[in-house]
Amino acid sequence: RLADGPNPHRYLIDPDLDLRIDSALANSAHSQALTVFCRAGISTTKLTPLIEMGVVIVQHESVNGEIGIDSVVSRIARDGIDGLLVEGGAGVFSRFLNSGLADEIICITATRMFGSGQPLLNLPVAANLRLCSEKYIDQDSWRKYELIRNGDN
């Protein structure tokens, strides 16, 4: 970690609880808080080893296999958290923006492709983003966008 201060609490949205017990993320749960949101009804065979490793599991009802962003953010707010850094791909960004829960996006575009190579945003709100700053780090681009809400100029 390059920044001073306490390590942040980590939250993971993992509907099917695919987090592997041999992952660095799971293995660091005792030293750095980790809460995982999964759909209700996950088997105890998957739950128990992670809980024993210190992972906090929060089961939510899902719709079409997805956990509602609003319910996740409400639960995080109950933990006293008032700001989030969200990492993910097109689906995650689109869900946060469409729900009105994002103020800005910092998009780092690498020269290599990760995941399925979907467009960054698959949503109507993409037209309501304003590019605030842009820079390049080696061959990767770093762009900061703000969400333009009704009444913003």
C-alpha atoms as an extended CHARMM CRD file, in Angstrom:
* protein
*
       153  EXT
         1         1  ARG       CA              0.0000000000        0.0000000000        0.0000000000  PROA      1               0.0000000000
         2         2  LEU       CA              1.4310000000        3.3700000000       -1.0270000000  PROA      2               0.0000000000
         3         3  ALA       CA             -0.8810000000        5.6710000000        0.9660000000  PROA      3               0.0000000000
         4         4  ASP       CA             -0.7180000000        6.4270000000        4.6820000000  PROA      4               0.0000000000
         5         5  GLY       CA             -3.6470000000        5.5960000000        6.9100000000  PROA      5               0.0000000000
         6         6  PRO       CA             -5.7370000000        2.5360000000        7.5700000000  PROA      6               0.0000000000
         7         7  ASN       CA             -6.4830000000        0.0470000000        4.8570000000  PROA      7               0.0000000000
         8         8  PRO       CA             -9.9760000000        0.4780000000        3.4350000000  PROA      8               0.0000000000
         9         9  HSD       CA            -12.7520000000       -1.9890000000        4.0980000000  PROA      9               0.0000000000
        10        10  ARG       CA            -13.1700000000       -4.0840000000        0.9590000000  PROA      10              0.0000000000
        11        11  TYR       CA            -16.5880000000       -5.0030000000       -0.4090000000  PROA      11              0.0000000000
        12        12  LEU       CA            -17.1240000000       -7.5610000000       -3.1450000000  PROA      12              0.0000000000
        13        13  ILE       CA            -20.3250000000       -8.2230000000       -5.0790000000  PROA      13              0.0000000000
        14        14  ASP       CA            -20.1120000000      -11.9070000000       -5.9650000000  PROA      14              0.0000000000
        15        15  PRO       CA            -23.6460000000      -13.2510000000       -6.6300000000  PROA      15              0.0000000000
        16        16  ASP       CA            -22.6320000000      -16.9270000000       -6.9040000000  PROA      16              0.0000000000
        17        17  LEU       CA            -19.8700000000      -16.7070000000       -4.2720000000  PROA      17              0.0000000000
        18        18  ASP       CA            -17.1220000000      -17.6880000000       -6.6830000000  PROA      18              0.0000000000
        19        19  LEU       CA            -14.4290000000      -16.2460000000       -4.3860000000  PROA      19              0.0000000000
        20        20  ARG       CA            -11.7820000000      -18.9440000000       -4.1040000000  PROA      20              0.0000000000
        21        21  ILE       CA            -10.4550000000      -19.8330000000       -0.6710000000  PROA      21              0.0000000000
        22        22  ASP       CA             -6.9140000000      -19.9230000000       -2.0700000000  PROA      22              0.0000000000
        23        23  SER       CA             -7.1650000000      -16.3250000000       -3.3830000000  PROA      23              0.0000000000
        24        24  ALA       CA             -5.0830000000      -13.5240000000       -1.8900000000  PROA      24              0.0000000000
        25        25  LEU       CA             -8.3210000000      -11.5920000000       -1.2890000000  PROA      25              0.0000000000
        26        26  ALA       CA             -9.8560000000      -14.3300000000        0.8770000000  PROA      26              0.0000000000
        27        27  ASN       CA             -6.5940000000      -15.0810000000        2.6470000000  PROA      27              0.0000000000
        28        28  SER       CA             -6.1650000000      -11.4670000000        3.7320000000  PROA      28              0.0000000000
        29        29  ALA       CA             -9.6430000000      -11.2190000000        5.3240000000  PROA      29              0.0000000000
        30        30  HSD       CA             -8.3470000000      -11.5660000000        8.8950000000  PROA      30              0.0000000000
        31        31  SER       CA             -5.9150000000       -8.6660000000        8.4510000000  PROA      31              0.0000000000
        32        32  GLN       CA             -8.0270000000       -6.4340000000        6.1840000000  PROA      32              0.0000000000
        33        33  ALA       CA            -11.8260000000       -6.3610000000        6.4440000000  PROA      33              0.0000000000
        34        34  LEU       CA            -13.6890000000       -8.0330000000        3.5750000000  PROA      34              0.0000000000
        35        35  THR       CA            -17.4570000000       -8.2070000000        3.1240000000  PROA      35              0.0000000000
        36        36  VAL       CA            -18.8920000000      -10.2420000000        0.2670000000  PROA      36              0.0000000000
        37        37  PHE       CA            -22.4270000000       -9.7840000000       -1.0470000000  PROA      37              0.0000000000
        38        38  CYS       CA            -23.9060000000      -12.9130000000       -2.6040000000  PROA      38              0.0000000000
        39        39  ARG       CA            -27.3650000000      -14.1240000000       -3.4910000000  PROA      39              0.0000000000
        40        40  ALA       CA            -29.4880000000      -15.8540000000       -0.8820000000  PROA      40              0.0000000000
        41        41  GLY       CA            -29.4210000000      -19.6380000000       -0.8400000000  PROA      41              0.0000000000
        42        42  ILE       CA            -25.6910000000      -20.2500000000       -1.3290000000  PROA      42              0.0000000000
        43        43  SER       CA            -24.7060000000      -23.6290000000        0.1100000000  PROA      43              0.0000000000
        44        44  THR       CA            -22.9770000000      -23.8310000000        3.4740000000  PROA      44              0.0000000000
        45        45  THR       CA            -20.2290000000      -25.7850000000        1.7050000000  PROA      45              0.0000000000
        46        46  LYS       CA            -19.2320000000      -22.5290000000       -0.0040000000  PROA      46              0.0000000000
        47        47  LEU       CA            -20.0550000000      -20.2180000000        2.9250000000  PROA      47              0.0000000000
        48        48  THR       CA            -18.3780000000      -21.9430000000        5.8660000000  PROA      48              0.0000000000
        49        49  PRO       CA            -14.7180000000      -21.9680000000        4.7370000000  PROA      49              0.0000000000
        50        50  LEU       CA            -14.8590000000      -18.2670000000        3.8230000000  PROA      50              0.0000000000
        51        51  ILE       CA            -16.5380000000      -17.3120000000        7.0990000000  PROA      51              0.0000000000
        52        52  GLU       CA            -13.8660000000      -19.2720000000        8.9950000000  PROA      52              0.0000000000
        53        53  MET       CA            -11.2450000000      -17.2070000000        7.1260000000  PROA      53              0.0000000000
        54        54  GLY       CA            -12.8060000000      -13.9920000000        8.4370000000  PROA      54              0.0000000000
        55        55  VAL       CA            -14.8820000000      -13.0570000000        5.3840000000  PROA      55              0.0000000000
        56        56  VAL       CA            -18.1980000000      -11.4200000000        6.2830000000  PROA      56              0.0000000000
        57        57  ILE       CA            -20.9090000000      -12.8300000000        4.0140000000  PROA      57              0.0000000000
        58        58  VAL       CA            -24.1160000000      -10.8750000000        3.3630000000  PROA      58              0.0000000000
        59        59  GLN       CA            -26.7790000000      -12.7810000000        1.4560000000  PROA      59              0.0000000000
        60        60  HSD       CA            -29.2830000000      -10.7720000000       -0.6010000000  PROA      60              0.0000000000
        61        61  GLU       CA            -32.2220000000      -11.6640000000       -2.7630000000  PROA      61              0.0000000000
        62        62  SER       CA            -31.2940000000      -11.4460000000       -6.4270000000  PROA      62              0.0000000000
        63        63  VAL       CA            -33.2260000000      -10.6330000000       -9.5740000000  PROA      63              0.0000000000
        64        64  ASN       CA            -32.0730000000      -12.4090000000      -12.7370000000  PROA      64              0.0000000000
        65        65  GLY       CA            -28.9390000000      -13.4450000000      -10.8490000000  PROA      65              0.0000000000
        66        66  GLU       CA            -27.9880000000       -9.8570000000       -9.9440000000  PROA      66              0.0000000000
        67        67  ILE       CA            -27.9230000000       -8.3070000000       -6.5050000000  PROA      67              0.0000000000
        68        68  GLY       CA            -29.4710000000       -4.8350000000       -6.3270000000  PROA      68              0.0000000000
        69        69  ILE       CA            -26.8780000000       -2.0790000000       -6.1070000000  PROA      69              0.0000000000
        70        70  ASP       CA            -29.2270000000       -0.0040000000       -3.9180000000  PROA      70              0.0000000000
        71        71  SER       CA            -29.4100000000       -2.7090000000       -1.2420000000  PROA      71              0.0000000000
        72        72  VAL       CA            -25.6310000000       -3.1790000000       -1.3020000000  PROA      72              0.0000000000
        73        73  VAL       CA            -24.9820000000        0.5460000000       -0.9060000000  PROA      73              0.0000000000
        74        74  SER       CA            -27.5870000000        0.7900000000        1.8870000000  PROA      74              0.0000000000
        75        75  ARG       CA            -25.8210000000       -2.0080000000        3.7750000000  PROA      75              0.0000000000
        76        76  ILE       CA            -22.4370000000       -0.3460000000        3.2720000000  PROA      76              0.0000000000
        77        77  ALA       CA            -23.8490000000        2.9630000000        4.5490000000  PROA      77              0.0000000000
        78        78  ARG       CA            -25.0100000000        1.1720000000        7.7180000000  PROA      78              0.0000000000
        79        79  ASP       CA            -21.3350000000        0.2920000000        8.2460000000  PROA      79              0.0000000000
        80        80  GLY       CA            -20.6290000000        4.0460000000        8.3840000000  PROA      80              0.0000000000
        81        81  ILE       CA            -19.0610000000        4.2350000000        4.9260000000  PROA      81              0.0000000000
        82        82  ASP       CA            -19.9600000000        7.3940000000        2.9960000000  PROA      82              0.0000000000
        83        83  GLY       CA            -17.7440000000        7.0410000000       -0.0650000000  PROA      83              0.0000000000
        84        84  LEU       CA            -16.7890000000        4.1750000000       -2.3670000000  PROA      84              0.0000000000
        85        85  LEU       CA            -14.1530000000        3.4620000000       -4.9330000000  PROA      85              0.0000000000
        86        86  VAL       CA            -15.8270000000        1.0080000000       -7.2890000000  PROA      86              0.0000000000
        87        87  GLU       CA            -13.6880000000       -1.2070000000       -9.4920000000  PROA      87              0.0000000000
        88        88  GLY       CA            -15.2140000000       -3.2430000000      -12.2600000000  PROA      88              0.0000000000
        89        89  GLY       CA            -16.1570000000       -3.4290000000      -15.8640000000  PROA      89              0.0000000000
        90        90  ALA       CA            -18.9690000000       -2.1900000000      -18.0560000000  PROA      90              0.0000000000
        91        91  GLY       CA            -21.7210000000       -3.9900000000      -16.1610000000  PROA      91              0.0000000000
        92        92  VAL       CA            -20.7020000000       -2.6860000000      -12.7440000000  PROA      92              0.0000000000
        93        93  PHE       CA            -20.2110000000        0.9030000000      -13.9270000000  PROA      93              0.0000000000
        94        94  SER       CA            -23.5030000000        0.8910000000      -15.8010000000  PROA      94              0.0000000000
        95        95  ARG       CA            -25.4290000000       -0.4120000000      -12.7920000000  PROA      95              0.0000000000
        96        96  PHE       CA            -23.9940000000        2.2460000000      -10.4600000000  PROA      96              0.0000000000
        97        97  LEU       CA            -24.6120000000        5.0650000000      -12.9390000000  PROA      97              0.0000000000
        98        98  ASN       CA            -28.1160000000        3.9250000000      -13.8620000000  PROA      98              0.0000000000
        99        99  SER       CA            -29.0450000000        3.7220000000      -10.1840000000  PROA      99              0.0000000000
       100       100  GLY       CA            -27.9240000000        7.3330000000       -9.6360000000  PROA      100             0.0000000000
       101       101  LEU       CA            -25.2980000000        6.2830000000       -7.0940000000  PROA      101             0.0000000000
       102       102  ALA       CA            -22.2090000000        7.5460000000       -8.9050000000  PROA      102             0.0000000000
       103       103  ASP       CA            -20.9030000000       11.1020000000       -9.0180000000  PROA      103             0.0000000000
       104       104  GLU       CA            -17.8390000000       10.5130000000      -11.1450000000  PROA      104             0.0000000000
       105       105  ILE       CA            -15.9720000000        7.8500000000      -13.0570000000  PROA      105             0.0000000000
       106       106  ILE       CA            -12.2440000000        7.5360000000      -13.3710000000  PROA      106             0.0000000000
       107       107  CYS       CA            -11.6630000000        5.3310000000      -16.3570000000  PROA      107             0.0000000000
       108       108  ILE       CA             -8.2590000000        3.7650000000      -16.8400000000  PROA      108             0.0000000000
       109       109  THR       CA             -8.0400000000        2.1120000000      -20.2290000000  PROA      109             0.0000000000
       110       110  ALA       CA             -5.2310000000       -0.3690000000      -20.6140000000  PROA      110             0.0000000000
       111       111  THR       CA             -3.7860000000       -1.4460000000      -23.9110000000  PROA      111             0.0000000000
       112       112  ARG       CA             -4.6460000000       -5.0630000000      -23.0170000000  PROA      112             0.0000000000
       113       113  MET       CA             -8.2020000000       -6.3350000000      -22.9060000000  PROA      113             0.0000000000
       114       114  PHE       CA             -9.6580000000       -7.8890000000      -19.7580000000  PROA      114             0.0000000000
       115       115  GLY       CA            -12.9280000000       -9.7630000000      -19.4660000000  PROA      115             0.0000000000
       116       116  SER       CA            -15.1560000000      -10.0850000000      -22.4960000000  PROA      116             0.0000000000
       117       117  GLY       CA            -14.1540000000       -6.7850000000      -24.0920000000  PROA      117             0.0000000000
       118       118  GLN       CA            -17.5600000000       -5.1260000000      -23.6880000000  PROA      118             0.0000000000
       119       119  PRO       CA            -17.8460000000       -1.3740000000      -24.2710000000  PROA      119             0.0000000000
       120       120  LEU       CA            -17.1280000000        0.5800000000      -21.0910000000  PROA      120             0.0000000000
       121       121  LEU       CA            -20.6800000000        1.8180000000      -20.6870000000  PROA      121             0.0000000000
       122       122  ASN       CA            -23.8300000000        0.2160000000      -21.9440000000  PROA      122             0.0000000000
       123       123  LEU       CA            -26.3780000000        2.7330000000      -20.7860000000  PROA      123             0.0000000000
       124       124  PRO       CA            -28.3350000000        5.8180000000      -21.7570000000  PROA      124             0.0000000000
       125       125  VAL       CA            -26.7350000000        7.9330000000      -19.0140000000  PROA      125             0.0000000000
       126       126  ALA       CA            -23.3710000000        7.7570000000      -20.8420000000  PROA      126             0.0000000000
       127       127  ALA       CA            -24.4900000000       10.8210000000      -22.8100000000  PROA      127             0.0000000000
       128       128  ASN       CA            -24.6740000000       12.6760000000      -19.4750000000  PROA      128             0.0000000000
       129       129  LEU       CA            -20.9890000000       12.3510000000      -18.6640000000  PROA      129             0.0000000000
       130       130  ARG       CA            -18.6030000000       15.3070000000      -18.8650000000  PROA      130             0.0000000000
       131       131  LEU       CA            -14.8840000000       14.7070000000      -19.4010000000  PROA      131             0.0000000000
       132       132  CYS       CA            -13.0720000000       16.6870000000      -16.6790000000  PROA      132             0.0000000000
       133       133  SER       CA             -9.4740000000       15.6240000000      -17.1290000000  PROA      133             0.0000000000
       134       134  GLU       CA             -7.3440000000       13.2680000000      -19.1500000000  PROA      134             0.0000000000
       135       135  LYS       CA             -3.7680000000       12.0590000000      -18.9920000000  PROA      135             0.0000000000
       136       136  TYR       CA             -1.6570000000        9.2140000000      -20.2720000000  PROA      136             0.0000000000
       137       137  ILE       CA              0.5310000000        6.9060000000      -18.2470000000  PROA      137             0.0000000000
       138       138  ASP       CA              2.7880000000        4.9470000000      -20.5530000000  PROA      138             0.0000000000
       139       139  GLN       CA              0.3360000000        3.5310000000      -23.1190000000  PROA      139             0.0000000000
       140       140  ASP       CA             -2.7060000000        3.6080000000      -20.8130000000  PROA      140             0.0000000000
       141       141  SER       CA             -5.2070000000        6.4610000000      -20.6790000000  PROA      141             0.0000000000
       142       142  TRP       CA             -6.6880000000        7.9360000000      -17.4810000000  PROA      142             0.0000000000
       143       143  ARG       CA             -9.9150000000        9.9210000000      -17.8620000000  PROA      143             0.0000000000
       144       144  LYS       CA            -12.0840000000       11.4780000000      -15.1710000000  PROA      144             0.0000000000
       145       145  TYR       CA            -15.7720000000       11.9930000000      -15.9850000000  PROA      145             0.0000000000
       146       146  GLU       CA            -18.4580000000       13.6830000000      -13.8880000000  PROA      146             0.0000000000
       147       147  LEU       CA            -22.1100000000       12.8000000000      -14.1050000000  PROA      147             0.0000000000
       148       148  ILE       CA            -24.2240000000       15.7420000000      -15.2810000000  PROA      148             0.0000000000
       149       149  ARG       CA            -27.4550000000       15.7680000000      -13.3040000000  PROA      149             0.0000000000
       150       150  ASN       CA            -30.5830000000       17.7860000000      -14.0490000000  PROA      150             0.0000000000
       151       151  GLY       CA            -29.8440000000       21.4360000000      -13.3520000000  PROA      151             0.0000000000
       152       152  ASP       CA            -26.0520000000       21.0490000000      -13.7770000000  PROA      152             0.0000000000
       153       153  ASN       CA            -24.3820000000       23.1020000000      -16.4840000000  PROA      153             0.0000000000
